[in-house]
GROMACS .gro file of C-alpha atoms in nm:
model
  353
    1MET     CA    1  -0.969  -2.180   0.203
    2CYS     CA    2  -1.169  -1.876   0.090
    3ASP     CA    3  -1.359  -1.821  -0.235
    4ASN     CA    4  -1.336  -1.454  -0.332
    5ARG     CA    5  -1.606  -1.503  -0.595
    6GLY     CA    6  -1.845  -1.748  -0.430
    7ASP     CA    7  -2.194  -1.703  -0.288
    8ARG     CA    8  -2.068  -1.596   0.054
    9ALA     CA    9  -1.842  -1.329  -0.096
   10LYS     CA   10  -2.127  -1.195  -0.307
   11GLN     CA   11  -2.360  -1.189  -0.007
   12ASP     CA   12  -2.103  -0.997   0.201
   13LEU     CA   13  -2.094  -0.734  -0.076
   14ILE     CA   14  -2.473  -0.709  -0.092
   15ASP     CA   15  -2.507  -0.686   0.287
   16ALA     CA   16  -2.246  -0.407   0.304
   17CYS     CA   17  -2.426  -0.208   0.032
   18ARG     CA   18  -2.768  -0.259   0.191
   19THR     CA   19  -2.633  -0.132   0.523
   20ARG     CA   20  -2.488   0.176   0.354
   21TYR     CA   21  -2.816   0.255   0.175
   22LYS     CA   22  -3.060   0.126   0.436
   23ASP     CA   23  -3.279   0.440   0.408
   24ASP     CA   24  -3.263   0.476   0.028
   25ILE     CA   25  -3.543   0.282  -0.143
   26TYR     CA   26  -3.413   0.360  -0.494
   27GLU     CA   27  -3.067   0.217  -0.426
   28GLN     CA   28  -3.215  -0.077  -0.234
   29ASN     CA   29  -3.406  -0.168  -0.551
   30ARG     CA   30  -3.088  -0.149  -0.757
   31ILE     CA   31  -2.908  -0.368  -0.506
   32THR     CA   32  -3.190  -0.622  -0.541
   33GLU     CA   33  -3.152  -0.604  -0.919
   34PHE     CA   34  -2.779  -0.672  -0.886
   35GLU     CA   35  -2.842  -0.959  -0.646
   36GLN     CA   36  -3.091  -1.128  -0.878
   37THR     CA   37  -2.945  -1.060  -1.223
   38TYR     CA   38  -2.566  -1.016  -1.197
   39LYS     CA   39  -2.358  -1.255  -1.408
   40THR     CA   40  -1.981  -1.295  -1.441
   41GLY     CA   41  -1.856  -1.063  -1.714
   42GLU     CA   42  -2.082  -0.774  -1.610
   43ALA     CA   43  -1.855  -0.623  -1.343
   44ILE     CA   44  -1.739  -0.327  -1.553
   45HIS     CA   45  -2.093  -0.245  -1.665
   46TRP     CA   46  -2.220  -0.239  -1.306
   47TYR     CA   47  -1.917  -0.049  -1.177
   48THR     CA   48  -1.959   0.231  -1.433
   49LYS     CA   49  -2.323   0.291  -1.346
   50ASP     CA   50  -2.391   0.596  -1.131
   51SER     CA   51  -2.512   0.382  -0.847
   52PHE     CA   52  -2.443   0.212  -0.515
   53LEU     CA   53  -2.165  -0.018  -0.638
   54TYR     CA   54  -1.922   0.249  -0.757
   55ARG     CA   55  -1.978   0.467  -0.452
   56CYS     CA   56  -1.960   0.186  -0.196
   57LEU     CA   57  -1.646   0.030  -0.345
   58ASN     CA   58  -1.453   0.356  -0.367
   59ARG     CA   59  -1.563   0.454  -0.018
   60ALA     CA   60  -1.427   0.118   0.104
   61PHE     CA   61  -1.093   0.181  -0.068
   62ARG     CA   62  -1.069   0.528   0.090
   63THR     CA   63  -1.096   0.381   0.440
   64LEU     CA   64  -0.772   0.182   0.386
   65ASP     CA   65  -0.932  -0.062   0.631
   66ILE     CA   66  -0.873  -0.427   0.537
   67ASP     CA   67  -1.187  -0.538   0.722
   68VAL     CA   68  -1.402  -0.300   0.516
   69ILE     CA   69  -1.230  -0.374   0.184
   70TYR     CA   70  -1.260  -0.749   0.248
   71ARG     CA   71  -1.641  -0.723   0.229
   72PHE     CA   72  -1.602  -0.607  -0.133
   73ARG     CA   73  -1.370  -0.890  -0.240
   74PHE     CA   74  -1.633  -1.031  -0.479
   75ILE     CA   75  -1.655  -0.728  -0.706
   76ILE     CA   76  -1.281  -0.648  -0.671
   77ALA     CA   77  -1.194  -0.997  -0.798
   78GLU     CA   78  -1.456  -0.979  -1.076
   79LEU     CA   79  -1.336  -0.638  -1.197
   80HIS     CA   80  -0.969  -0.736  -1.186
   81GLU     CA   81  -1.030  -1.061  -1.376
   82GLN     CA   82  -1.233  -0.885  -1.645
   83LEU     CA   83  -0.970  -0.613  -1.689
   84ASP     CA   84  -0.693  -0.874  -1.699
   85SER     CA   85  -0.867  -1.062  -1.981
   86LEU     CA   86  -0.917  -0.738  -2.177
   87THR     CA   87  -0.552  -0.636  -2.124
   88ARG     CA   88  -0.434  -0.951  -2.300
   89ALA     CA   89  -0.634  -0.845  -2.607
   90SER     CA   90  -0.475  -0.498  -2.620
   91THR     CA   91  -0.098  -0.437  -2.635
   92SER     CA   92  -0.071  -0.092  -2.799
   93ASP     CA   93   0.089   0.205  -2.622
   94LEU     CA   94  -0.128   0.504  -2.537
   95VAL     CA   95  -0.152   0.827  -2.337
   96VAL     CA   96  -0.441   0.884  -2.096
   97TYR     CA   97  -0.545   1.159  -1.857
   98ARG     CA   98  -0.709   1.189  -1.518
   99GLY     CA   99  -0.826   1.508  -1.351
  100GLN     CA  100  -0.844   1.500  -0.973
  101ILE     CA  101  -0.850   1.712  -0.660
  102ILE     CA  102  -0.598   1.596  -0.401
  103SER     CA  103  -0.467   1.726  -0.070
  104THR     CA  104  -0.177   1.971  -0.063
  105LYS     CA  105   0.007   1.723   0.160
  106ASP     CA  106  -0.017   1.448  -0.104
  107MET     CA  107   0.079   1.690  -0.380
  108LYS     CA  108   0.397   1.793  -0.197
  109LEU     CA  109   0.484   1.426  -0.154
  110ILE     CA  110   0.443   1.367  -0.529
  111GLU     CA  111   0.661   1.672  -0.603
  112ARG     CA  112   0.933   1.549  -0.369
  113TYR     CA  113   0.961   1.214  -0.546
  114GLN     CA  114   0.940   1.329  -0.909
  115GLY     CA  115   1.200   1.153  -1.122
  116LYS     CA  116   1.283   0.896  -0.853
  117GLY     CA  117   0.964   0.764  -0.698
  118PHE     CA  118   0.650   0.564  -0.766
  119ILE     CA  119   0.283   0.607  -0.692
  120ALA     CA  120   0.037   0.322  -0.635
  121MET     CA  121  -0.335   0.377  -0.686
  122ASN     CA  122  -0.543   0.227  -0.407
  123THR     CA  123  -0.861   0.210  -0.615
  124PHE     CA  124  -0.971   0.123  -0.969
  125LEU     CA  125  -0.840   0.421  -1.166
  126SER     CA  126  -1.066   0.576  -1.428
  127THR     CA  127  -0.887   0.776  -1.701
  128SER     CA  128  -0.972   0.919  -2.043
  129GLU     CA  129  -0.793   0.949  -2.375
  130ASN     CA  130  -0.952   1.295  -2.399
  131PRO     CA  131  -0.757   1.552  -2.190
  132SER     CA  132  -1.043   1.803  -2.202
  133HIS     CA  133  -1.280   1.550  -2.053
  134ALA     CA  134  -1.031   1.468  -1.775
  135THR     CA  135  -0.968   1.837  -1.696
  136GLY     CA  136  -1.335   1.874  -1.607
  137TYR     CA  137  -1.280   1.654  -1.303
  138SER     CA  138  -0.990   1.860  -1.165
  139SER     CA  139  -1.192   2.181  -1.097
  140VAL     CA  140  -0.900   2.370  -1.249
  141ASN     CA  141  -1.091   2.698  -1.290
  142MET     CA  142  -1.254   2.692  -0.947
  143ASP     CA  143  -1.140   2.839  -0.618
  144LEU     CA  144  -1.058   2.540  -0.403
  145PRO     CA  145  -1.058   2.541  -0.024
  146GLU     CA  146  -0.719   2.572   0.145
  147GLY     CA  147  -0.539   2.238   0.161
  148LEU     CA  148  -0.663   2.110  -0.176
  149GLU     CA  149  -0.495   2.114  -0.518
  150SER     CA  150  -0.615   2.070  -0.877
  151VAL     CA  151  -0.416   1.804  -1.062
  152LEU     CA  152  -0.416   1.670  -1.417
  153PHE     CA  153  -0.234   1.337  -1.443
  154ARG     CA  154  -0.087   1.251  -1.783
  155ILE     CA  155  -0.012   0.878  -1.795
  156ASP     CA  156   0.208   0.721  -2.062
  157VAL     CA  157   0.116   0.354  -2.088
  158ARG     CA  158   0.372   0.136  -2.262
  159GLN     CA  159   0.408  -0.240  -2.264
  160THR     CA  160   0.293  -0.350  -1.920
  161ARG     CA  161   0.154  -0.652  -1.738
  162GLN     CA  162  -0.063  -0.437  -1.514
  163PRO     CA  163  -0.434  -0.488  -1.599
  164PHE     CA  164  -0.604  -0.200  -1.781
  165ALA     CA  165  -0.843  -0.169  -2.075
  166ASN     CA  166  -1.057   0.057  -2.289
  167ILE     CA  167  -1.401  -0.018  -2.146
  168ASP     CA  168  -1.622   0.182  -2.384
  169LYS     CA  169  -1.794  -0.131  -2.520
  170LEU     CA  170  -1.871  -0.258  -2.169
  171SER     CA  171  -1.936   0.067  -1.985
  172ALA     CA  172  -2.277   0.195  -1.880
  173MET     CA  173  -2.150   0.532  -2.017
  174PRO     CA  174  -1.984   0.423  -2.343
  175LYS     CA  175  -1.886   0.758  -2.501
  176GLU     CA  176  -1.624   0.875  -2.253
  177LYS     CA  177  -1.321   0.699  -2.412
  178GLU     CA  178  -1.259   0.556  -2.066
  179ILE     CA  179  -0.950   0.352  -1.981
  180LEU     CA  180  -0.981   0.170  -1.650
  181PHE     CA  181  -0.679   0.049  -1.450
  182SER     CA  182  -0.701  -0.222  -1.187
  183ALA     CA  183  -0.663  -0.134  -0.820
  184GLY     CA  184  -0.302  -0.127  -0.702
  185THR     CA  185  -0.154  -0.021  -1.037
  186VAL     CA  186   0.192   0.134  -0.990
  187PHE     CA  187   0.325   0.429  -1.193
  188ARG     CA  188   0.661   0.604  -1.206
  189ILE     CA  189   0.653   0.976  -1.120
  190ASP     CA  190   0.839   1.138  -1.410
  191GLU     CA  191   0.776   1.511  -1.382
  192VAL     CA  192   0.562   1.765  -1.194
  193GLU     CA  193   0.473   2.109  -1.334
  194ASN     CA  194   0.311   2.381  -1.122
  195TYR     CA  195   0.133   2.634  -1.344
  196GLY     CA  196  -0.015   2.850  -1.069
  197ILE     CA  197  -0.375   2.733  -1.065
  198GLY     CA  198  -0.296   2.363  -1.065
  199TYR     CA  199  -0.046   2.090  -1.138
  200ASP     CA  200   0.040   1.867  -1.433
  201VAL     CA  201   0.184   1.536  -1.317
  202HIS     CA  202   0.346   1.305  -1.574
  203LEU     CA  203   0.334   0.934  -1.487
  204THR     CA  204   0.452   0.624  -1.673
  205SER     CA  205   0.352   0.259  -1.660
  206THR     CA  206   0.613   0.025  -1.810
  207THR     CA  207   0.755  -0.325  -1.770
  208GLU     CA  208   1.057  -0.162  -1.602
  209ILE     CA  209   0.836  -0.091  -1.301
  210GLU     CA  210   0.721  -0.452  -1.281
  211GLU     CA  211   1.079  -0.577  -1.309
  212ARG     CA  212   1.185  -0.354  -1.019
  213PHE     CA  213   0.901  -0.480  -0.803
  214ASP     CA  214   0.918  -0.846  -0.907
  215ALA     CA  215   1.169  -0.937  -0.637
  216LEU     CA  216   0.955  -0.771  -0.370
  217PHE     CA  217   0.639  -0.941  -0.496
  218GLN     CA  218   0.817  -1.277  -0.508
  219HIS     CA  219   0.931  -1.232  -0.149
  220TYR     CA  220   0.572  -1.189  -0.035
  221LEU     CA  221   0.454  -1.476  -0.253
  222ASP     CA  222   0.717  -1.697  -0.090
  223GLU     CA  223   0.609  -1.581   0.254
  224ILE     CA  224   0.231  -1.604   0.223
  225GLY     CA  225   0.166  -1.830  -0.077
  226ALA     CA  226   0.104  -1.770  -0.446
  227LYS     CA  227  -0.274  -1.812  -0.437
  228PRO     CA  228  -0.443  -1.546  -0.222
  229THR     CA  229  -0.690  -1.683   0.033
  230LEU     CA  230  -0.836  -1.573   0.361
  231ALA     CA  231  -0.549  -1.759   0.528
  232THR     CA  232  -0.314  -1.549   0.311
  233LEU     CA  233  -0.470  -1.236   0.455
  234GLY     CA  234  -0.429  -1.373   0.806
  235LYS     CA  235  -0.061  -1.448   0.745
  236PHE     CA  236  -0.006  -1.103   0.594
  237LEU     CA  237  -0.160  -0.939   0.901
  238MET     CA  238   0.064  -1.153   1.123
  239MET     CA  239   0.368  -1.030   0.929
  240LYS     CA  240   0.254  -0.673   0.998
  241GLY     CA  241   0.214  -0.750   1.369
  242ASP     CA  242  -0.163  -0.695   1.351
  243TYR     CA  243  -0.233  -1.002   1.563
  244ASN     CA  244  -0.589  -0.919   1.667
  245ARG     CA  245  -0.718  -0.892   1.312
  246ALA     CA  246  -0.512  -1.191   1.201
  247GLU     CA  247  -0.671  -1.391   1.481
  248HIS     CA  248  -1.015  -1.274   1.368
  249TYR     CA  249  -0.967  -1.409   1.016
  250PHE     CA  250  -0.824  -1.747   1.118
  251GLN     CA  251  -1.108  -1.794   1.368
  252PHE     CA  252  -1.356  -1.685   1.101
  253LEU     CA  253  -1.220  -1.955   0.871
  254ILE     CA  254  -1.281  -2.221   1.134
  255ASP     CA  255  -1.624  -2.093   1.240
  256GLU     CA  256  -1.767  -2.018   0.895
  257ASN     CA  257  -1.609  -2.301   0.697
  258GLY     CA  258  -1.615  -2.570   0.964
  259LEU     CA  259  -1.758  -2.850   0.754
  260GLU     CA  260  -1.585  -2.740   0.432
  261LEU     CA  261  -1.240  -2.687   0.585
  262ASP     CA  262  -1.020  -2.990   0.523
  263ASN     CA  263  -0.790  -3.133   0.790
  264GLU     CA  264  -0.483  -2.959   0.653
  265GLY     CA  265  -0.665  -2.625   0.647
  266ARG     CA  266  -0.791  -2.673   1.001
  267ALA     CA  267  -0.439  -2.759   1.124
  268ILE     CA  268  -0.299  -2.448   0.953
  269CYS     CA  269  -0.558  -2.228   1.122
  270TYR     CA  270  -0.494  -2.376   1.466
  271MET     CA  271  -0.117  -2.349   1.415
  272ASN     CA  272  -0.140  -1.980   1.327
  273LEU     CA  273  -0.381  -1.910   1.611
  274GLY     CA  274  -0.124  -2.072   1.841
  275ARG     CA  275   0.154  -1.852   1.705
  276ILE     CA  276  -0.062  -1.542   1.746
  277SER     CA  277  -0.145  -1.633   2.107
  278ASP     CA  278   0.223  -1.698   2.172
  279GLU     CA  279   0.319  -1.355   2.033
  280LYS     CA  280   0.054  -1.194   2.254
  281GLY     CA  281   0.194  -1.369   2.561
  282GLU     CA  282  -0.115  -1.590   2.600
  283HIS     CA  283   0.088  -1.907   2.648
  284GLU     CA  284  -0.180  -2.137   2.787
  285ARG     CA  285  -0.406  -2.046   2.497
  286ALA     CA  286  -0.121  -2.105   2.252
  287LEU     CA  287  -0.058  -2.447   2.402
  288ASN     CA  288  -0.426  -2.535   2.362
  289TYR     CA  289  -0.415  -2.445   1.992
  290TYR     CA  290  -0.097  -2.646   1.935
  291TYR     CA  291  -0.257  -2.949   2.099
  292GLN     CA  292  -0.553  -2.907   1.862
  293VAL     CA  293  -0.306  -2.914   1.572
  294LEU     CA  294  -0.156  -3.231   1.717
  295THR     CA  295  -0.501  -3.393   1.747
  296VAL     CA  296  -0.579  -3.321   1.381
  297GLN     CA  297  -0.240  -3.449   1.267
  298GLN     CA  298  -0.260  -3.768   1.475
  299SER     CA  299  -0.594  -3.854   1.315
  300THR     CA  300  -0.480  -3.794   0.957
  301LEU     CA  301  -0.101  -3.832   0.921
  302PRO     CA  302   0.153  -4.113   0.967
  303LYS     CA  303   0.313  -4.084   1.310
  304ASP     CA  304   0.654  -3.994   1.165
  305HIS     CA  305   0.524  -3.729   0.923
  306ILE     CA  306   0.751  -3.425   0.903
  307ASN     CA  307   0.466  -3.187   1.001
  308PHE     CA  308   0.473  -3.329   1.353
  309SER     CA  309   0.820  -3.183   1.403
  310THR     CA  310   0.700  -2.821   1.401
  311THR     CA  311   0.405  -2.902   1.625
  312TYR     CA  312   0.615  -3.077   1.890
  313ASN     CA  313   0.874  -2.800   1.873
  314ASN     CA  314   0.610  -2.529   1.925
  315ILE     CA  315   0.458  -2.718   2.218
  316GLY     CA  316   0.803  -2.755   2.372
  317ALA     CA  317   0.881  -2.385   2.329
  318VAL     CA  318   0.566  -2.283   2.517
  319GLN     CA  319   0.634  -2.536   2.791
  320MET     CA  320   0.984  -2.393   2.836
  321VAL     CA  321   0.834  -2.046   2.892
  322GLN     CA  322   0.593  -2.195   3.145
  323GLY     CA  323   0.873  -2.369   3.332
  324GLN     CA  324   0.760  -2.720   3.235
  325TYR     CA  325   1.114  -2.822   3.150
  326LYS     CA  326   1.074  -3.201   3.159
  327GLU     CA  327   0.773  -3.194   2.925
  328ALA     CA  328   0.946  -2.942   2.699
  329ILE     CA  329   1.256  -3.161   2.662
  330GLU     CA  330   1.037  -3.461   2.574
  331ASN     CA  331   0.862  -3.265   2.298
  332PHE     CA  332   1.189  -3.121   2.167
  333GLN     CA  333   1.320  -3.479   2.149
  334HIS     CA  334   1.010  -3.590   1.954
  335SER     CA  335   1.070  -3.301   1.713
  336LEU     CA  336   1.439  -3.385   1.673
  337ASP     CA  337   1.371  -3.756   1.618
  338ILE     CA  338   1.127  -3.679   1.337
  339ASP     CA  339   1.367  -3.429   1.177
  340LEU     CA  340   1.651  -3.680   1.186
  341SER     CA  341   1.435  -3.951   1.032
  342HIS     CA  342   1.379  -3.725   0.732
  343GLN     CA  343   1.741  -3.629   0.675
  344ASN     CA  344   2.052  -3.787   0.533
  345VAL     CA  345   2.275  -3.715   0.830
  346PHE     CA  346   2.642  -3.655   0.750
  347ILE     CA  347   2.883  -3.629   1.039
  348ALA     CA  348   3.227  -3.484   0.961
  349ILE     CA  349   3.494  -3.609   1.201
  350LYS     CA  350   3.792  -3.380   1.217
  351PRO     CA  351   4.116  -3.584   1.191
  352PHE     CA  352   4.376  -3.560   1.461
  353PRO     CA  353   4.671  -3.340   1.365
   0.00000   0.00000   0.00000
């Protein structure tokens, strides 16, 4: 129900960048160049340029705001897909480095979990096979303001399914021996060394990490669906209890994809909007959404289709809250009748002693 790499997604990215650089003619021209010339397979090249795209994307990741990050879904998907394809062509183990300045608060958290914890990177992570090059980014020989720490990450990369690749041949700056990891990559925190003017942090990426997280990932896949869509995002926000933003995305799907949204997709959106309204205590509104689901289903499905069961049950539940007991019982009965028609009912009769 949402194309992360379609024209609309690309336009959202361009609009966000133009807004950010509205007073910068130079960057506006580069945005126009991207808009007119970008082709699939060029994501890494554009990302590694010292330009609007790198700065805007990383600024979006730093906000930790789903609404902001969503506007950059086009380039996130393009970068991830390109890295994933390059990962499959490279299976050798390696050691890479990243120099960085982080807050003292974050550094203490990393120290606390050394040997037993994990760290997930919330952006595309640029590293180098050259430790001297990486150290230059950690400001190790500079006096840092209070509350900041100089860190050199050493990352051992063994067999892993997490997307990463040597991007020298695709980079706009090809001589940096750069290894780029996809956003969300998880590492184990092995060891932390404090040498007075900074920290060395040893991390590892292995299949062991993926195996430990597989059950968790599968749980979320089961809950929200294996193929991420805008509806997936809405369901994820519902699971977090962020009903206002979930409502925004389901309504956006209906408003922006009205003619393209199929009947099943429309029913799903209305159903979730009903559940959100119900959770917010807006029962009349919830009932209206459930009746819209019913209208869509009645025009497209056989009258005894199993999907009607949930709809009638939800309508009945709202009517119970509103004190419409007679109507609620009728809808519960409709739901039960449909359920029973789709089951092999087995009744066990206990024998008399």
